[in-house]
PDB file of C-alpha atoms in Angstrom:
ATOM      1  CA  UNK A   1      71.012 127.488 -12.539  1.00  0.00           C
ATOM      2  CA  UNK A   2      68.652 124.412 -12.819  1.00  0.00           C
ATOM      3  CA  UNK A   3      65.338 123.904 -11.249  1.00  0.00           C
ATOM      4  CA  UNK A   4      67.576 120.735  -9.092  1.00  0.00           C
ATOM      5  CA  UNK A   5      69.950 123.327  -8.037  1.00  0.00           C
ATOM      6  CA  UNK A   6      67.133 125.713  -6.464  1.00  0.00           C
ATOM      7  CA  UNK A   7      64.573 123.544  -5.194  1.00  0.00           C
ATOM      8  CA  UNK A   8      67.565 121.159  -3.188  1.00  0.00           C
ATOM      9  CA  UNK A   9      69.014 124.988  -1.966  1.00  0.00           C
ATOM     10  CA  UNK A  10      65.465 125.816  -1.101  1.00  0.00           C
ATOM     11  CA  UNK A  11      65.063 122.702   1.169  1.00  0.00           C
ATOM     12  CA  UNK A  12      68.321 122.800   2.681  1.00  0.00           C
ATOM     13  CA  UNK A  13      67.058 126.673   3.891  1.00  0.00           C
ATOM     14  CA  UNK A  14      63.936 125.720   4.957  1.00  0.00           C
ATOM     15  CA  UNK A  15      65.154 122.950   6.915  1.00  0.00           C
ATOM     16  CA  UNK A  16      67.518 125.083   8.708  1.00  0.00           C
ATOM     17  CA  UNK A  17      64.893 128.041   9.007  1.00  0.00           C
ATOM     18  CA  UNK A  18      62.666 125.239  10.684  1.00  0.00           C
ATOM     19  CA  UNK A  19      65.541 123.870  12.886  1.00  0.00           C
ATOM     20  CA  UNK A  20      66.040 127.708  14.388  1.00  0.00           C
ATOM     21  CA  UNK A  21      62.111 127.968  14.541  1.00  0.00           C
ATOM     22  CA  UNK A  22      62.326 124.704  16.392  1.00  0.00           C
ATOM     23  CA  UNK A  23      65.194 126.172  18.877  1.00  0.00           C
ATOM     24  CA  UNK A  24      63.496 129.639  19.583  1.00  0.00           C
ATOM     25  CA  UNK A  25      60.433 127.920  20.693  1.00  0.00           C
ATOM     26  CA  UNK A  26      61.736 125.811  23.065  1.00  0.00           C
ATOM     27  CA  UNK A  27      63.601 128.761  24.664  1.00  0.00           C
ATOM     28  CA  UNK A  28      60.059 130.553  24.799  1.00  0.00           C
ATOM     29  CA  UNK A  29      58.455 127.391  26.060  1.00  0.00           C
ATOM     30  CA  UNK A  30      61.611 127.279  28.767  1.00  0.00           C
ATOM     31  CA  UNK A  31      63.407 124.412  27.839  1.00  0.00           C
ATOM     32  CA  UNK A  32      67.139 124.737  25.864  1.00  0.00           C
ATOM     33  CA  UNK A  33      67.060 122.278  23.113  1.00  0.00           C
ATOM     34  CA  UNK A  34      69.492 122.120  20.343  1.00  0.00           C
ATOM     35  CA  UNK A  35      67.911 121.050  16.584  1.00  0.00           C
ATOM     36  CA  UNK A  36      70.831 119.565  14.209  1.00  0.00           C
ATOM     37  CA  UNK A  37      68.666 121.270  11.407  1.00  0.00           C
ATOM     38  CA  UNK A  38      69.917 124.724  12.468  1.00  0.00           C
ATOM     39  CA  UNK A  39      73.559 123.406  10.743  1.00  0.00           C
ATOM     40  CA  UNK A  40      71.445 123.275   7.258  1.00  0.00           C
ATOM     41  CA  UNK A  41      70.542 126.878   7.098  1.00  0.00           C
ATOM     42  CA  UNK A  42      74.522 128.950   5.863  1.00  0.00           C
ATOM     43  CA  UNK A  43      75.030 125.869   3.309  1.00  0.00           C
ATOM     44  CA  UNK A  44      71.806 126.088   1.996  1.00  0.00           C
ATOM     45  CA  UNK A  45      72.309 130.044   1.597  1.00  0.00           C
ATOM     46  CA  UNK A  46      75.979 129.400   0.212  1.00  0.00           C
ATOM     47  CA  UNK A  47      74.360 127.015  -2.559  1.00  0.00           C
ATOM     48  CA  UNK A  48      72.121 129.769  -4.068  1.00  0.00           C
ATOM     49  CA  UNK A  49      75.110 131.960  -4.161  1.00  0.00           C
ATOM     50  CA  UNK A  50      77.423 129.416  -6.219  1.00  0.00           C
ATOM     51  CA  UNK A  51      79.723 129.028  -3.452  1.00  0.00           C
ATOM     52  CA  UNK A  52      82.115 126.261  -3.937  1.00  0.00           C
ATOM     53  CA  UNK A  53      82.481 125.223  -0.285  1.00  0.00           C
ATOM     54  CA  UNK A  54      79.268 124.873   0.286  1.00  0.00           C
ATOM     55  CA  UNK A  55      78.569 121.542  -0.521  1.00  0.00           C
ATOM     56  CA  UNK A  56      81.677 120.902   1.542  1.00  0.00           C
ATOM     57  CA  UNK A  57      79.698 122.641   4.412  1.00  0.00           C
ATOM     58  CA  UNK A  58      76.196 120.700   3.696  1.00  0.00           C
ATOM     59  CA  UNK A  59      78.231 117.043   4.122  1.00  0.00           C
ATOM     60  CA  UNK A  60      79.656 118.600   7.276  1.00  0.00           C
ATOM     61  CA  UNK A  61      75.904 119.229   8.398  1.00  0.00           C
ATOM     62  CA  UNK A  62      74.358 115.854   6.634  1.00  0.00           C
ATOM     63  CA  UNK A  63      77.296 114.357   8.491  1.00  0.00           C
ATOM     64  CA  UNK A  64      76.068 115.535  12.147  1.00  0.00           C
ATOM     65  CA  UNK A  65      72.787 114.920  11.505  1.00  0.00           C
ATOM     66  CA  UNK A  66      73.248 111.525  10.435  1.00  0.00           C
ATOM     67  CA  UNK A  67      75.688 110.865  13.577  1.00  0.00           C
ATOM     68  CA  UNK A  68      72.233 112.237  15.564  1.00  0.00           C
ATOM     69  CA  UNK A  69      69.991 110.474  13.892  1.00  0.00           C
ATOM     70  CA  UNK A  70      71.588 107.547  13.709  1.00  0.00           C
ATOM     71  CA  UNK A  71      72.056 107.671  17.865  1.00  0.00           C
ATOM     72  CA  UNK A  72      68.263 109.155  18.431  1.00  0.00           C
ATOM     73  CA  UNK A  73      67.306 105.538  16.500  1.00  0.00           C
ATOM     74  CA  UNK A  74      69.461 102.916  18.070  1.00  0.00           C
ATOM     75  CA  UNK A  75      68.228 104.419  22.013  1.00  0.00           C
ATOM     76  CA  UNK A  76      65.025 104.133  20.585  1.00  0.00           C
ATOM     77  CA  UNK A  77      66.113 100.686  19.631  1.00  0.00           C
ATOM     78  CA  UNK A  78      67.661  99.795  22.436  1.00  0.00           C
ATOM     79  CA  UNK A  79      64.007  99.564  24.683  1.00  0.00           C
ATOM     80  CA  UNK A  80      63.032  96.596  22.199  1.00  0.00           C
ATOM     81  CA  UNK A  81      64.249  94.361  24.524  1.00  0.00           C
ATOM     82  CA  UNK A  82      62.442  95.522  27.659  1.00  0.00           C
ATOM     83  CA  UNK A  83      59.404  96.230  25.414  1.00  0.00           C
ATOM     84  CA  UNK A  84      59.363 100.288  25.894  1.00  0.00           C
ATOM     85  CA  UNK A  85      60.549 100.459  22.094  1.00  0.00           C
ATOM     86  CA  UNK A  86      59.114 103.375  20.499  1.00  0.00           C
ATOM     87  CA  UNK A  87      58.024 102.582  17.136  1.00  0.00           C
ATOM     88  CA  UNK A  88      57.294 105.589  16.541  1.00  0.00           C
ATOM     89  CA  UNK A  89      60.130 107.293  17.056  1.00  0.00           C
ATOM     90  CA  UNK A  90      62.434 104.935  14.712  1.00  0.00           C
ATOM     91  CA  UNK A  91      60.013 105.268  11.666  1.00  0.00           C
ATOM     92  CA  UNK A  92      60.668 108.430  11.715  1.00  0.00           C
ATOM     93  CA  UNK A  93      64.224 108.534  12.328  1.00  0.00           C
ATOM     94  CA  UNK A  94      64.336 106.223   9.570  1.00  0.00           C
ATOM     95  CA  UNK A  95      62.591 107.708   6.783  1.00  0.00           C
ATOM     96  CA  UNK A  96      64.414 111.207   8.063  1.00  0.00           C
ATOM     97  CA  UNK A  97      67.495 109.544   7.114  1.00  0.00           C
ATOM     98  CA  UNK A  98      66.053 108.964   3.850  1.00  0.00           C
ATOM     99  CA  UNK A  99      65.165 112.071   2.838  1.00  0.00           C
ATOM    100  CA  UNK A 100      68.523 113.374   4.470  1.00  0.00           C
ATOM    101  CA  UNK A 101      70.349 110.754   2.075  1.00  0.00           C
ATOM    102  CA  UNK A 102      68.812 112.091  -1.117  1.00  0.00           C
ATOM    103  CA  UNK A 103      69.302 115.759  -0.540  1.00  0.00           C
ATOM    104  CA  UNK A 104      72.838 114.613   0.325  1.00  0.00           C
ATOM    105  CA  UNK A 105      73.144 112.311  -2.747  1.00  0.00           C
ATOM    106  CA  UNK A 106      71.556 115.795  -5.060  1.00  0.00           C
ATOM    107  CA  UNK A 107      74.443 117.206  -4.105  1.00  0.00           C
ATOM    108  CA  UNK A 108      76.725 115.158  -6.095  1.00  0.00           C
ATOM    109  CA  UNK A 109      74.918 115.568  -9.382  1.00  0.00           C
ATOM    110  CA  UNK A 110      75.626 117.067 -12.475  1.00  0.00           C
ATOM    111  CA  UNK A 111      73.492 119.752 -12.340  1.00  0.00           C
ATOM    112  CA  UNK A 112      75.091 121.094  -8.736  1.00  0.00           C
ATOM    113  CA  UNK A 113      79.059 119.907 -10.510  1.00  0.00           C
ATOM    114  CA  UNK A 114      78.134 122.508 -13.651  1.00  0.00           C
ATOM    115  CA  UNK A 115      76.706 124.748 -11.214  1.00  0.00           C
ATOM    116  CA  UNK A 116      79.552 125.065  -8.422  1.00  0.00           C
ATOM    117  CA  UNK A 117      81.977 124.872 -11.648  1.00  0.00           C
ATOM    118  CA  UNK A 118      81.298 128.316 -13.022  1.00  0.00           C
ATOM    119  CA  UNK A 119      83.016 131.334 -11.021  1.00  0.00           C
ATOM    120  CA  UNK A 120      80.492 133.067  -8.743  1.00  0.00           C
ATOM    121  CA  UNK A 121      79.429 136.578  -9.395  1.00  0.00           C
ATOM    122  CA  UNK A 122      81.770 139.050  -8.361  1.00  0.00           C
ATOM    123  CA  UNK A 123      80.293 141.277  -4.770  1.00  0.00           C
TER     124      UNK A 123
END
């Protein structure tokens, strides 16, 4: 397994560990909020175990969190107009969707190919 392999795993489990952290404290704070990071955490698991349909599952989850993303940014664009745009807000969504495009992108690289290739580890 190559460093890629782990480290892009890694990241796609921390980012869904964060999305349920995220969740559980807005329950305790009384609010029900849902975080499209939560979708990151069983592909991210999957990779590390060499499971082929992972990566099928993490463009399932890159795919919803785009489709958010990309909505969270144009209402955000939408108050340009009426000058209650928050710049702010669309920064981030934007570079979020950069970072969300290269883990995506890793994905598709040799390394992960080679790596989903071999037969997993019999249980």
């Amino acid at each position: 397994m190559s460093k890629r392999v782990v480290i892009i795993s890694l990241l796609l489990c921390l980012i869904g560990l964060w999305g349920i952290w995220d969740v559980i404290a807005s329950l305790l704070a009384g609010h029900l909020r849902f975080n499209a990071c939560v979708l990151f955490l069983h592909p991210g698991c999957a990779l590390l175990l060499g499971r082929p349909w992972a990566r099928k599952h993490a463009s399932w989850a890159f795919g919803f969190f785009y489709a958010t993303t990309g909505i969270a940014t144009f209402l955000a664009l939408a108050g340009i107009g009426s000058g209650t745009a928050d710049y702010f807000a669309i920064v981030v969504s934007l570079i979020s969707l950069a970072v969300a495009m290269l883990l995506h992108w890793q994905l598709y690289t040799r390394p992960f190919d080679e790596y989903l290739a071999e037969s997993p580890p019999a249980s």
